[in-house]
Tab-separated table of C-alpha atoms and ligand atoms in Angstrom:
chain	number	residue	atom	x	y	z
A	1	MET	CA	-6.029	17.231	-4.419
A	2	PRO	CA	-8.098	18.178	-7.471
A	3	LEU	CA	-5.123	19.654	-9.303
A	4	SER	CA	-2.850	16.706	-8.977
A	5	TYR	CA	-5.763	14.446	-9.851
A	6	MET	CA	-6.237	16.414	-13.038
A	7	TYR	CA	-2.558	16.226	-13.758
A	8	TRP	CA	-2.543	12.451	-13.529
A	9	ALA	CA	-5.724	12.192	-15.522
A	10	LEU	CA	-4.081	14.207	-18.295
A	11	VAL	CA	-0.924	12.161	-18.172
A	12	PHE	CA	-3.055	9.043	-18.373
A	13	LEU	CA	-5.071	10.354	-21.317
A	14	TYR	CA	-1.955	11.468	-23.122
A	15	ALA	CA	-0.277	8.106	-22.621
A	16	GLN	CA	-3.387	6.311	-23.874
A	17	ASP	CA	-3.435	8.506	-26.883
A	18	ALA	CA	0.236	7.970	-27.596
A	19	LEU	CA	-0.223	4.224	-27.279
A	20	ALA	CA	-3.271	4.131	-29.498
A	21	CYS	CA	-1.810	6.517	-32.030
A	22	ASN	CA	1.131	4.577	-33.213
A	23	ARG	CA	0.144	5.031	-36.857
A	24	PRO	CA	2.000	2.341	-38.828
A	25	PHE	CA	3.926	3.116	-42.012
A	26	SER	CA	1.342	1.397	-44.213
A	27	ALA	CA	-1.354	3.775	-42.967
A	28	ARG	CA	0.931	6.810	-43.064
A	29	MET	CA	1.880	6.199	-46.686
A	30	ALA	CA	-1.749	5.529	-47.661
A	31	ASP	CA	-2.791	8.769	-45.943
A	32	SER	CA	-0.012	10.577	-47.795
A	33	ILE	CA	-1.115	9.295	-51.208
A	34	ILE	CA	-4.641	10.421	-50.368
A	35	SER	CA	-3.444	13.824	-49.150
A	36	ARG	CA	-1.772	14.268	-52.547
A	37	ALA	CA	-5.065	13.346	-54.277
A	38	GLN	CA	-3.217	10.682	-56.265
A	39	ALA	CA	-4.441	7.377	-57.715
A	40	THR	CA	-7.775	8.767	-58.758
A	41	VAL	CA	-9.209	10.491	-61.817
A	42	GLN	CA	-9.316	14.255	-61.450
A	43	LYS	CA	-12.531	16.007	-62.384
A	44	ARG	CA	-12.825	16.840	-66.093
A	45	GLU	CA	-9.584	15.096	-66.899
A	46	ALA	CA	-9.774	11.857	-68.892
A	47	PRO	CA	-7.536	9.134	-67.472
A	48	SER	CA	-4.317	8.384	-69.330
A	49	ALA	CA	-3.357	4.795	-70.186
A	50	SER	CA	-1.311	4.566	-66.975
A	51	THR	CA	-4.030	5.936	-64.659
A	52	TYR	CA	-5.961	2.648	-64.533
A	53	LEU	CA	-3.158	0.725	-62.905
A	54	GLN	CA	-2.433	3.490	-60.394
A	55	VAL	CA	-6.092	3.537	-59.394
A	56	GLY	CA	-6.417	-0.254	-59.220
A	57	PHE	CA	-3.142	-0.876	-57.401
A	58	PHE	CA	-3.921	1.687	-54.713
A	59	GLN	CA	-7.463	0.317	-54.371
A	60	SER	CA	-5.985	-3.090	-53.681
A	61	SER	CA	-3.699	-1.489	-51.071
A	62	LEU	CA	-6.620	0.212	-49.305
A	63	ILE	CA	-8.725	-2.961	-49.357
A	64	ARG	CA	-5.861	-4.878	-47.777
A	65	LEU	CA	-5.534	-2.177	-45.080
A	66	ILE	CA	-9.267	-2.419	-44.359
A	67	ASP	CA	-9.102	-6.229	-44.259
A	68	TYR	CA	-6.359	-6.154	-41.669
A	69	TYR	CA	-6.962	-3.015	-39.601
A	70	HIS	CA	-10.736	-2.706	-40.284
A	71	THR	CA	-10.938	1.067	-39.812
A	72	PRO	CA	-8.504	3.964	-40.158
A	73	GLU	CA	-9.362	4.986	-36.554
A	74	ALA	CA	-8.004	1.670	-35.292
A	75	VAL	CA	-4.523	2.802	-36.336
A	76	CYS	CA	-5.063	6.559	-36.013
A	77	ALA	CA	-4.975	7.096	-39.730
A	78	GLU	CA	-6.077	10.511	-40.883
A	79	SER	CA	-8.095	9.789	-43.991
A	80	ASP	CA	-11.282	7.899	-44.704
A	81	TRP	CA	-10.085	4.845	-46.685
A	82	GLU	CA	-13.603	3.625	-47.424
A	83	LYS	CA	-14.594	7.006	-48.814
A	84	TYR	CA	-11.504	7.294	-50.989
A	85	LEU	CA	-12.093	3.802	-52.310
A	86	GLN	CA	-15.622	4.748	-53.213
A	87	SER	CA	-14.713	8.077	-54.805
A	88	SER	CA	-11.850	6.609	-56.845
A	89	THR	CA	-14.223	3.889	-58.062
A	90	ASP	CA	-16.965	6.387	-58.906
A	91	ALA	CA	-14.522	8.614	-60.759
A	92	ILE	CA	-13.175	5.852	-63.035
A	93	THR	CA	-16.518	4.095	-63.659
A	94	PRO	CA	-17.715	6.362	-66.514
A	95	TYR	CA	-14.600	5.418	-68.467
A	96	LEU	CA	-15.172	1.676	-68.132
A	97	LEU	CA	-18.725	1.164	-69.371
A	98	ASN	CA	-17.926	0.476	-73.038
A	99	SER	CA	-16.177	-2.875	-73.638
A	100	THR	CA	-14.803	-1.889	-77.050
A	101	GLN	CA	-13.326	1.209	-75.505
A	102	ASP	CA	-11.974	-0.811	-72.573
A	103	ALA	CA	-10.196	-3.187	-74.937
A	104	SER	CA	-8.246	-0.223	-76.317
A	105	TYR	CA	-6.554	0.369	-72.939
A	106	PRO	CA	-3.704	-1.772	-71.610
A	107	LEU	CA	-4.579	-4.962	-69.682
A	108	ASP	CA	-3.799	-2.874	-66.576
A	109	ARG	CA	-7.353	-1.485	-66.798
A	110	LEU	CA	-8.585	-4.712	-65.182
A	111	SER	CA	-7.048	-3.775	-61.822
A	112	THR	CA	-9.819	-1.204	-61.364
A	113	ALA	CA	-12.059	-4.203	-60.696
A	114	ASN	CA	-10.580	-4.188	-57.160
A	115	GLY	CA	-12.647	-1.141	-56.233
A	116	LEU	CA	-15.646	-2.218	-58.325
A	117	LEU	CA	-15.859	-5.633	-56.689
A	118	TYR	CA	-15.533	-4.036	-53.279
A	119	GLN	CA	-18.364	-1.586	-53.998
A	120	TYR	CA	-20.497	-4.367	-55.409
A	121	GLU	CA	-19.921	-6.705	-52.461
A	122	GLU	CA	-20.388	-4.027	-49.796
A	123	TYR	CA	-23.168	-1.930	-51.324
A	124	HIS	CA	-24.524	-3.898	-54.331
A	125	THR	CA	-23.940	-0.880	-56.547
A	126	ARG	CA	-25.507	-1.401	-59.992
A	127	ASN	CA	-22.975	0.755	-61.799
A	128	ALA	CA	-20.184	-1.296	-60.332
A	129	LEU	CA	-21.744	-4.459	-61.720
A	130	SER	CA	-22.158	-2.901	-65.186
A	131	SER	CA	-18.521	-1.856	-65.207
A	132	LEU	CA	-17.409	-5.303	-64.107
A	133	ARG	CA	-19.416	-6.866	-66.952
A	134	SER	CA	-17.897	-4.450	-69.468
A	135	LEU	CA	-14.415	-5.208	-68.248
A	136	ARG	CA	-15.095	-8.934	-68.508
A	137	ASN	CA	-16.407	-8.587	-72.060
A	138	SER	CA	-13.378	-6.504	-72.942
A	139	VAL	CA	-11.143	-9.476	-72.132
A	140	ASN	CA	-12.962	-11.443	-74.836
A	141	LEU	CA	-12.188	-8.591	-77.235
A	142	GLN	CA	-8.522	-8.401	-76.256
A	143	ARG	CA	-6.341	-9.177	-79.250
A	144	ARG	CA	-4.203	-12.299	-79.068
A	145	ASN	CA	-1.041	-13.377	-80.847
A	146	ALA	CA	-0.851	-16.596	-82.889
A	147	LEU	CA	-0.178	-18.673	-79.747
A	148	GLY	CA	-3.190	-17.232	-77.917
A	149	GLY	CA	-1.226	-14.797	-75.730
A	150	TYR	CA	-3.041	-11.533	-75.032
A	151	TRP	CA	-1.433	-8.409	-76.409
A	152	TYR	CA	-0.601	-6.142	-73.501
A	153	PHE	CA	-1.719	-2.983	-75.328
A	154	ASN	CA	-1.736	-1.705	-78.875
A	155	TYR	CA	1.671	-3.083	-79.863
A	156	PRO	CA	1.033	-5.928	-82.314
A	157	ASN	CA	1.670	-9.392	-80.900
A	158	TRP	CA	3.621	-8.186	-77.858
A	159	SER	CA	2.880	-9.670	-74.424
A	160	TYR	CA	4.292	-8.096	-71.255
A	161	LEU	CA	4.795	-9.529	-67.770
A	162	ASP	CA	3.157	-6.375	-66.367
A	163	GLY	CA	-0.343	-7.216	-67.613
A	164	MET	CA	-0.605	-10.358	-65.488
A	165	TYR	CA	-0.908	-8.407	-62.243
A	166	SER	CA	-4.275	-7.059	-63.381
A	167	LEU	CA	-5.488	-9.898	-65.624
A	168	ILE	CA	-5.027	-12.935	-63.367
A	169	PRO	CA	-6.761	-11.735	-60.156
A	170	PHE	CA	-9.519	-10.183	-62.278
A	171	LEU	CA	-10.319	-13.339	-64.237
A	172	LEU	CA	-10.225	-15.465	-61.077
A	173	SER	CA	-12.376	-13.232	-58.903
A	174	TYR	CA	-14.854	-12.396	-61.670
A	175	THR	CA	-15.310	-16.061	-62.547
A	176	THR	CA	-15.717	-17.103	-58.909
A	177	ASN	CA	-18.294	-14.399	-58.250
A	178	PHE	CA	-20.290	-14.141	-61.464
A	179	ASP	CA	-19.415	-16.837	-63.955
A	180	PRO	CA	-18.488	-20.069	-62.167
A	181	THR	CA	-19.586	-22.230	-65.080
A	182	ASN	CA	-17.059	-20.828	-67.533
A	183	ALA	CA	-14.734	-23.809	-67.558
A	184	THR	CA	-12.270	-22.323	-70.051
A	185	VAL	CA	-11.021	-19.617	-67.672
A	186	PRO	CA	-8.588	-21.784	-65.682
A	187	ASP	CA	-6.891	-22.945	-68.887
A	188	ASP	CA	-6.745	-19.409	-70.187
A	189	VAL	CA	-5.130	-18.166	-66.975
A	190	LEU	CA	-2.485	-20.869	-66.997
A	191	GLN	CA	-1.856	-20.399	-70.707
A	192	GLN	CA	-1.195	-16.665	-70.314
A	193	LEU	CA	1.217	-17.172	-67.433
A	194	ASP	CA	2.922	-20.063	-69.158
A	195	LEU	CA	3.437	-18.338	-72.511
A	196	LEU	CA	5.238	-15.557	-70.675
A	197	TRP	CA	7.181	-18.061	-68.628
A	198	THR	CA	8.396	-20.058	-71.627
A	199	HIS	CA	9.145	-17.076	-73.885
A	200	CYS	CA	10.688	-14.757	-71.278
A	201	ARG	CA	12.698	-17.124	-69.103
A	202	HIS	CA	16.324	-16.250	-68.894
A	203	ASP	CA	18.361	-19.458	-68.836
A	204	GLY	CA	21.198	-18.445	-66.559
A	205	THR	CA	19.242	-16.752	-63.783
A	206	GLY	CA	15.720	-18.216	-64.010
A	207	LEU	CA	14.377	-14.641	-64.070
A	208	LEU	CA	11.925	-13.401	-66.703
A	209	VAL	CA	12.577	-10.621	-69.219
A	210	HIS	CA	10.069	-7.810	-69.700
A	211	GLY	CA	8.041	-9.346	-72.577
A	212	TYR	CA	8.070	-11.109	-75.923
A	213	ASP	CA	6.972	-10.538	-79.496
A	214	GLU	CA	5.422	-13.732	-80.827
A	215	SER	CA	5.985	-12.611	-84.431
A	216	LYS	CA	9.661	-11.900	-83.619
A	217	SER	CA	9.573	-8.791	-85.782
A	218	ALA	CA	10.478	-6.245	-83.085
A	219	SER	CA	14.051	-4.969	-83.343
A	220	TRP	CA	14.811	-6.407	-79.900
A	221	ALA	CA	13.120	-9.802	-80.311
A	222	ASN	CA	15.195	-12.883	-79.607
A	223	PRO	CA	15.176	-14.879	-82.883
A	224	VAL	CA	14.138	-18.099	-81.131
A	225	THR	CA	11.803	-17.010	-78.325
A	226	GLY	CA	10.812	-13.481	-79.331
A	227	GLY	CA	11.866	-12.383	-75.826
A	228	SER	CA	13.148	-8.894	-75.079
A	229	PRO	CA	16.719	-8.623	-73.805
A	230	ILE	CA	16.456	-7.107	-70.319
A	231	VAL	CA	15.153	-8.330	-66.942
A	232	TRP	CA	13.357	-5.240	-65.606
A	233	GLY	CA	12.631	-5.279	-61.857
A	234	ARG	CA	9.181	-3.723	-61.812
A	235	SER	CA	7.756	-5.841	-64.655
A	236	LEU	CA	8.904	-9.013	-62.911
A	237	GLY	CA	7.542	-7.534	-59.674
A	238	TRP	CA	4.048	-7.334	-61.213
A	239	TYR	CA	4.249	-10.928	-62.462
A	240	PHE	CA	5.584	-12.189	-59.139
A	241	MET	CA	2.752	-10.498	-57.228
A	242	ALA	CA	0.266	-11.955	-59.750
A	243	LEU	CA	1.389	-15.481	-58.793
A	244	VAL	CA	0.891	-14.819	-55.073
A	245	ASP	CA	-2.372	-12.867	-55.448
A	246	GLY	CA	-3.598	-15.504	-57.919
A	247	LEU	CA	-2.959	-18.248	-55.359
A	248	GLU	CA	-5.038	-16.358	-52.800
A	249	LEU	CA	-7.958	-16.520	-55.262
A	250	SER	CA	-7.459	-20.065	-56.545
A	251	SER	CA	-9.431	-22.091	-54.004
A	252	SER	CA	-12.593	-22.510	-56.092
A	253	PHE	CA	-10.678	-23.731	-59.156
A	254	PRO	CA	-9.334	-27.177	-60.044
A	255	LYS	CA	-6.223	-28.178	-58.068
A	256	SER	CA	-4.126	-28.021	-61.239
A	257	MET	CA	-4.363	-24.234	-60.957
A	258	SER	CA	-2.806	-23.897	-57.520
A	259	ARG	CA	-0.281	-26.640	-58.324
A	260	TYR	CA	0.917	-24.663	-61.333
A	261	LEU	CA	1.011	-21.342	-59.493
A	262	LEU	CA	2.859	-22.848	-56.532
A	263	SER	CA	5.515	-24.503	-58.628
A	264	ARG	CA	6.216	-21.295	-60.588
A	265	LEU	CA	6.162	-19.228	-57.417
A	266	ILE	CA	8.710	-21.446	-55.710
A	267	GLN	CA	11.064	-21.435	-58.702
A	268	LEU	CA	10.806	-17.686	-59.100
A	269	THR	CA	11.229	-17.055	-55.362
A	270	GLU	CA	14.561	-18.863	-55.438
A	271	SER	CA	15.727	-16.861	-58.453
A	272	VAL	CA	14.535	-13.540	-57.039
A	273	ILE	CA	16.261	-14.129	-53.687
A	274	SER	CA	19.443	-15.184	-55.447
A	275	VAL	CA	19.798	-11.784	-57.153
A	276	ALA	CA	18.916	-9.652	-54.120
A	277	ASP	CA	21.670	-7.129	-53.523
A	278	SER	CA	23.858	-8.374	-50.672
A	279	THR	CA	24.273	-4.972	-48.996
A	280	THR	CA	20.681	-3.703	-49.092
A	281	GLY	CA	18.595	-6.869	-49.598
A	282	CYS	CA	16.815	-5.007	-52.419
A	283	TRP	CA	16.745	-5.320	-56.206
A	284	TRP	CA	18.427	-3.553	-59.095
A	285	GLN	CA	16.553	-1.812	-61.900
A	286	VAL	CA	18.192	-4.290	-64.324
A	287	MET	CA	17.916	-7.189	-61.948
A	288	ASP	CA	20.680	-9.493	-63.098
A	289	GLN	CA	23.368	-6.858	-63.677
A	290	ALA	CA	24.217	-5.700	-60.161
A	291	ASN	CA	26.813	-2.942	-59.927
A	292	ARG	CA	27.068	-2.393	-63.677
A	293	GLU	CA	27.656	1.274	-64.455
A	294	GLY	CA	24.397	3.245	-64.426
A	295	ASN	CA	22.376	0.513	-62.744
A	296	TYR	CA	20.749	1.291	-59.387
A	297	ILE	CA	18.472	-0.094	-56.672
A	298	GLU	CA	14.926	0.734	-57.808
A	299	SER	CA	12.276	1.482	-55.187
A	300	SER	CA	9.012	0.219	-56.750
A	301	GLY	CA	10.227	-3.197	-57.927
A	302	SER	CA	12.020	-3.645	-54.592
A	303	ALA	CA	8.828	-2.894	-52.638
A	304	MET	CA	6.903	-5.349	-54.832
A	305	PHE	CA	9.373	-8.180	-54.213
A	306	THR	CA	9.370	-7.366	-50.498
A	307	THR	CA	5.569	-7.551	-50.490
A	308	ALA	CA	5.344	-10.790	-52.459
A	309	LEU	CA	8.059	-12.563	-50.434
A	310	PHE	CA	6.476	-11.643	-47.079
A	311	ARG	CA	3.009	-12.545	-48.382
A	312	ALA	CA	4.017	-15.868	-49.925
A	313	ALA	CA	5.740	-16.850	-46.660
A	314	ARG	CA	2.791	-15.695	-44.534
A	315	LEU	CA	0.253	-17.656	-46.571
A	316	GLY	CA	2.272	-20.856	-46.373
A	317	TYR	CA	3.055	-21.106	-50.083
A	318	LEU	CA	6.777	-21.704	-49.577
A	319	PRO	CA	8.649	-24.656	-48.059
A	320	ASP	CA	10.000	-23.777	-44.575
A	321	ASP	CA	13.635	-23.096	-45.545
A	322	LEU	CA	12.631	-20.926	-48.458
A	323	ALA	CA	10.013	-19.107	-46.372
A	324	SER	CA	12.655	-18.253	-43.840
A	325	ASP	CA	15.029	-16.965	-46.559
A	326	ALA	CA	12.159	-15.020	-48.092
A	327	ARG	CA	11.367	-13.297	-44.780
A	328	LYS	CA	15.015	-12.546	-44.111
A	329	THR	CA	15.537	-10.937	-47.514
A	330	ALA	CA	12.230	-9.064	-47.396
A	331	ASP	CA	13.017	-7.770	-43.925
A	332	GLN	CA	16.447	-6.545	-44.980
A	333	CYS	CA	15.120	-4.825	-48.098
A	334	TYR	CA	12.277	-3.258	-46.113
A	335	SER	CA	14.758	-1.531	-43.786
A	336	HIS	CA	16.593	-0.200	-46.803
A	337	LEU	CA	13.383	1.115	-48.383
A	338	LEU	CA	12.663	2.990	-45.164
A	339	ASN	CA	16.154	4.460	-44.912
A	340	ALA	CA	16.838	5.222	-48.538
A	341	PHE	CA	13.506	6.155	-50.131
A	342	VAL	CA	10.966	7.209	-47.497
A	343	VAL	CA	11.012	10.959	-46.896
A	344	GLN	CA	9.432	12.106	-43.601
A	345	ASN	CA	7.959	15.577	-44.037
A	346	ASP	CA	7.509	18.002	-41.120
A	347	ASN	CA	3.723	17.863	-41.487
A	348	GLY	CA	3.705	14.108	-40.939
A	349	THR	CA	3.179	13.073	-44.555
A	350	LEU	CA	5.577	10.633	-46.170
A	351	GLY	CA	7.199	10.928	-49.570
A	352	TYR	CA	8.579	8.017	-51.562
A	353	ASN	CA	11.583	8.437	-53.805
A	354	GLY	CA	13.591	6.518	-56.383
A	355	THR	CA	10.831	5.026	-58.565
A	356	VAL	CA	11.550	4.654	-62.272
A	357	SER	CA	8.862	6.295	-64.415
A	358	VAL	CA	7.927	3.979	-67.284
A	359	CYS	CA	9.917	1.526	-69.337
A	360	SER	CA	8.298	0.540	-72.621
A	361	LEU	CA	9.213	-2.093	-75.158
A	362	ASN	CA	8.379	0.512	-77.802
A	363	SER	CA	12.037	1.542	-77.507
A	364	SER	CA	15.486	0.097	-78.109
A	365	ALA	CA	14.806	-2.095	-75.024
A	366	SER	CA	18.550	-1.976	-74.376
A	367	TYR	CA	20.414	-1.803	-71.073
A	368	GLU	CA	21.095	1.898	-71.745
A	369	TYR	CA	17.379	2.523	-72.255
A	370	TYR	CA	16.355	0.898	-68.949
A	371	ILE	CA	18.946	2.748	-66.876
A	372	SER	CA	18.248	6.156	-68.410
A	373	GLN	CA	14.503	6.477	-67.781
A	374	PRO	CA	13.749	9.259	-65.267
A	375	LEU	CA	13.352	8.584	-61.554
A	376	LEU	CA	10.241	9.973	-59.930
A	377	TYR	CA	9.442	11.282	-56.470
A	378	ASN	CA	6.007	10.199	-55.146
A	379	SER	CA	5.102	7.892	-58.007
A	380	VAL	CA	1.970	5.920	-57.094
A	381	HIS	CA	3.515	2.645	-58.282
A	382	GLY	CA	6.306	3.073	-55.750
A	383	ALA	CA	4.269	4.505	-52.876
A	384	ALA	CA	1.397	2.005	-53.172
A	385	ALA	CA	3.903	-0.859	-53.344
A	386	PHE	CA	5.430	0.565	-50.155
A	387	VAL	CA	1.979	0.570	-48.484
A	388	GLN	CA	1.654	-3.143	-49.246
A	389	ALA	CA	5.230	-3.965	-48.225
A	390	SER	CA	4.732	-2.120	-44.925
A	391	LEU	CA	1.456	-3.875	-44.256
A	392	GLU	CA	3.048	-7.290	-44.828
A	393	ARG	CA	5.894	-6.333	-42.538
A	394	GLU	CA	3.410	-5.162	-39.843
A	395	ILE	CA	1.408	-8.410	-40.115
A	396	PHE	CA	4.657	-10.333	-39.757
A	397	ASP	CA	5.654	-8.312	-36.662
A	398	ASP	CA	2.202	-8.798	-35.127
A	399	SER	CA	2.453	-12.548	-35.644
A	400	LYS	CA	5.772	-12.582	-33.771
A	401	ASP	CA	4.204	-10.586	-30.910
A	402	SER	CA	1.247	-12.913	-30.585
A	403	SER	CA	3.406	-16.018	-30.637
A	404	ARG	CA	5.512	-14.454	-27.875
A	405	ARG	CA	2.373	-13.881	-25.816
A	406	THR	CA	1.166	-17.474	-26.123
B	1	NAG	C1	-18.047	2.140	-77.658
B	1	NAG	O1	-16.750	2.547	-78.062
B	1	NAG	C2	-16.516	2.338	-79.452
B	1	NAG	C3	-15.039	2.605	-79.712
B	1	NAG	O2	-14.633	3.800	-79.139
B	1	NAG	C4	-17.465	3.201	-80.272
B	1	NAG	O3	-17.241	3.006	-81.630
B	1	NAG	C5	-18.901	2.832	-79.904
B	1	NAG	O4	-19.789	3.691	-80.547
B	1	NAG	C6	-19.118	2.920	-78.393
B	1	NAG	N1	-20.424	2.366	-78.083
B	1	NAG	C7	-21.333	3.029	-77.412
B	1	NAG	C8	-22.613	2.319	-77.114
B	1	NAG	O5	-21.135	4.179	-77.004
B	2	NAG	C1	-15.124	-17.924	-70.896
B	2	NAG	O1	-13.775	-17.549	-70.721
B	2	NAG	C2	-12.972	-17.612	-71.896
B	2	NAG	C3	-11.542	-17.343	-71.527
B	2	NAG	O2	-11.351	-16.195	-70.781
B	2	NAG	C4	-13.521	-16.674	-72.949
B	2	NAG	O3	-12.765	-16.748	-74.133
B	2	NAG	C5	-14.980	-17.020	-73.218
B	2	NAG	O4	-15.535	-16.121	-74.140
B	2	NAG	C6	-15.766	-17.004	-71.915
B	2	NAG	N1	-17.126	-17.387	-72.156
B	2	NAG	C7	-18.098	-16.556	-71.883
B	2	NAG	C8	-19.459	-17.092	-72.124
B	2	NAG	O5	-17.911	-15.442	-71.430
B	3	NAG	C1	1.197	-10.967	-85.571
B	3	NAG	O1	1.966	-12.110	-85.792
B	3	NAG	C2	1.584	-12.903	-86.906
B	3	NAG	C3	2.519	-14.094	-86.982
B	3	NAG	O2	2.517	-14.810	-85.807
B	3	NAG	C4	1.652	-12.097	-88.164
B	3	NAG	O3	1.156	-12.865	-89.254
B	3	NAG	C5	0.836	-10.825	-88.042
B	3	NAG	O4	1.011	-10.025	-89.174
B	3	NAG	C6	1.250	-10.062	-86.784
B	3	NAG	N1	0.330	-8.956	-86.607
B	3	NAG	C7	0.683	-7.705	-86.745
B	3	NAG	C8	-0.403	-6.687	-86.597
B	3	NAG	O5	1.817	-7.369	-86.963
B	4	NAG	C1	3.225	18.333	-46.332
B	4	NAG	O1	4.551	18.670	-46.624
B	4	NAG	C2	4.983	18.376	-47.960
B	4	NAG	C3	6.484	18.680	-48.043
B	4	NAG	O2	6.754	19.944	-47.609
B	4	NAG	C4	4.152	19.195	-48.926
B	4	NAG	O3	4.569	18.934	-50.260
B	4	NAG	C5	2.703	18.835	-48.770
B	4	NAG	O4	1.901	19.637	-49.614
B	4	NAG	C6	2.255	19.010	-47.314
B	4	NAG	N1	0.941	18.433	-47.191
B	4	NAG	C7	-0.024	18.995	-46.493
B	4	NAG	C8	-1.326	18.268	-46.460
B	4	NAG	O5	0.152	20.047	-45.909
B	5	NAG	C1	15.112	11.914	-54.385
B	5	NAG	O1	16.315	11.306	-54.809
B	5	NAG	C2	17.117	12.128	-55.635
B	5	NAG	C3	18.277	11.289	-56.130
B	5	NAG	O2	18.883	10.609	-55.086
B	5	NAG	C4	17.555	13.348	-54.837
B	5	NAG	O3	18.331	14.190	-55.654
B	5	NAG	C5	16.327	14.075	-54.363
B	5	NAG	O4	16.698	15.168	-53.558
B	5	NAG	C6	15.416	13.149	-53.573
B	5	NAG	N1	14.165	13.842	-53.277
B	5	NAG	C7	13.739	14.038	-52.020
B	5	NAG	C8	12.475	14.797	-51.877
B	5	NAG	O5	14.342	13.607	-51.060
B	6	NAG	C1	6.212	3.958	-80.375
B	6	NAG	O1	7.240	4.926	-80.261
B	6	NAG	C2	7.337	5.792	-81.398
B	6	NAG	C3	8.596	6.615	-81.220
B	6	NAG	O2	8.666	7.169	-79.951
B	6	NAG	C4	6.080	6.611	-81.484
B	6	NAG	O3	6.138	7.484	-82.602
B	6	NAG	C5	4.882	5.677	-81.644
B	6	NAG	O4	3.699	6.411	-81.633
B	6	NAG	C6	4.860	4.656	-80.513
B	6	NAG	N1	3.853	3.661	-80.823
B	6	NAG	C7	2.768	3.504	-80.086
B	6	NAG	C8	1.809	2.477	-80.557
B	6	NAG	O5	2.572	4.141	-79.067
């Protein structure tokens, strides 16, 4: 019976392979970003102001994949995550070594510390440590408005929600690892978050607008708060993720830190869930103006909220009722992201659609401005946010499976 034996052996091998090779969406999207050579600095091409955040955000996505799945082989991924992490870190390092230069980039530059810290912890790379030191010094050089709020970039006195995603985890992890005696960092972190909270909070909805001008001289500045007029999904998405990611890094700091972060997170979670679109579970580009002409469901902000809601629930930061609402909304939006924005190519790669390019406060900052910025296919901000949303959804599914088994 050698032939039939071989037949069954093949069937067995094939079935094993099929079982083992159920590559999850998080890994497929990460592989796709890598196959497009995105989120890294191309040879002989200086990074643009927006490159830093693309690099740092995708690094954080890869590190989270490695933390959970350990190796790409474990989930039949096709690319070497570790190697990409290293090469994207190596490629950006030469641009980070001068603190004065660093301070001329947006606060987003600090997200590249994700890859640097990883290289330093895993391989004790000297260059990584030098870059981390330069980035840390550059925070001391960052210009501040009269209240002490960091400028986001080169616009005088303007602070943006966006910058917190890179600033907060950087200051917390750098201080924990290299500078534990700097006792002013916790106050600085809370001050930055709180200035944005108090100047950007929208009374009716509890959501936060994109940014504020402390000097109130911008054409769009609210005469009392300096706040800009519009609640933009992705900028609030960055801030919301900063609260959750900040909490993950808060354990070595005084309790007042996690108390503050938790209370803001819970308030914002309620507000964010309350404006989720009832049909899709996702979020509008202009978050509090559902269905207004020209407004649409935006795919990067929606993936960020999905990520942060799943993560906050998973890590136990939300009271039970709210955690259950958070999971329900995140789950509903995740299905919509898959159906509406993920493009499955014949060669197995995934595309990601429907991500707004850039919205700047160096503009009219009006409703018309926010709804008329171009939509991009395969933007890293959208695709990397989808990697993280998928991973959170997979962790959630795995936790249900293991509780069923026990
Ligand atoms: C660092 O960058 C600043 C601003 O671009 C420049 O003036 C300075 O010469 C640089 N320092 C070094 C050591 O290259
Ligand atoms: C400690 O951190 C604060 C706030 O980030 C900063 O202003 C200060 O310069 C830091 N001190 C040192 C010695 O780096
Ligand atoms: C920043 O704001 C202060 C007032 O708070 C003002 O005096 C200063 O001129 C502003 N800076 C710039 C560069 O506009
Ligand atoms: C996979 O297919 C997409 C869509 O046709 C294409 O843009 C991409 O270059 C392909 N990637 C590879 C690695 O062949
Ligand atoms: C992305 O979405 C736009 C607008 O819905 C659509 O026209 C375009 O064909 C989509 N791109 C892909 C690759 O599906
Ligand atoms: C702000 O926008 C104007 C008009 O588009 C542009 O000329 C200017 O350079 C921008 N300012 C900065 C600091 O980028």
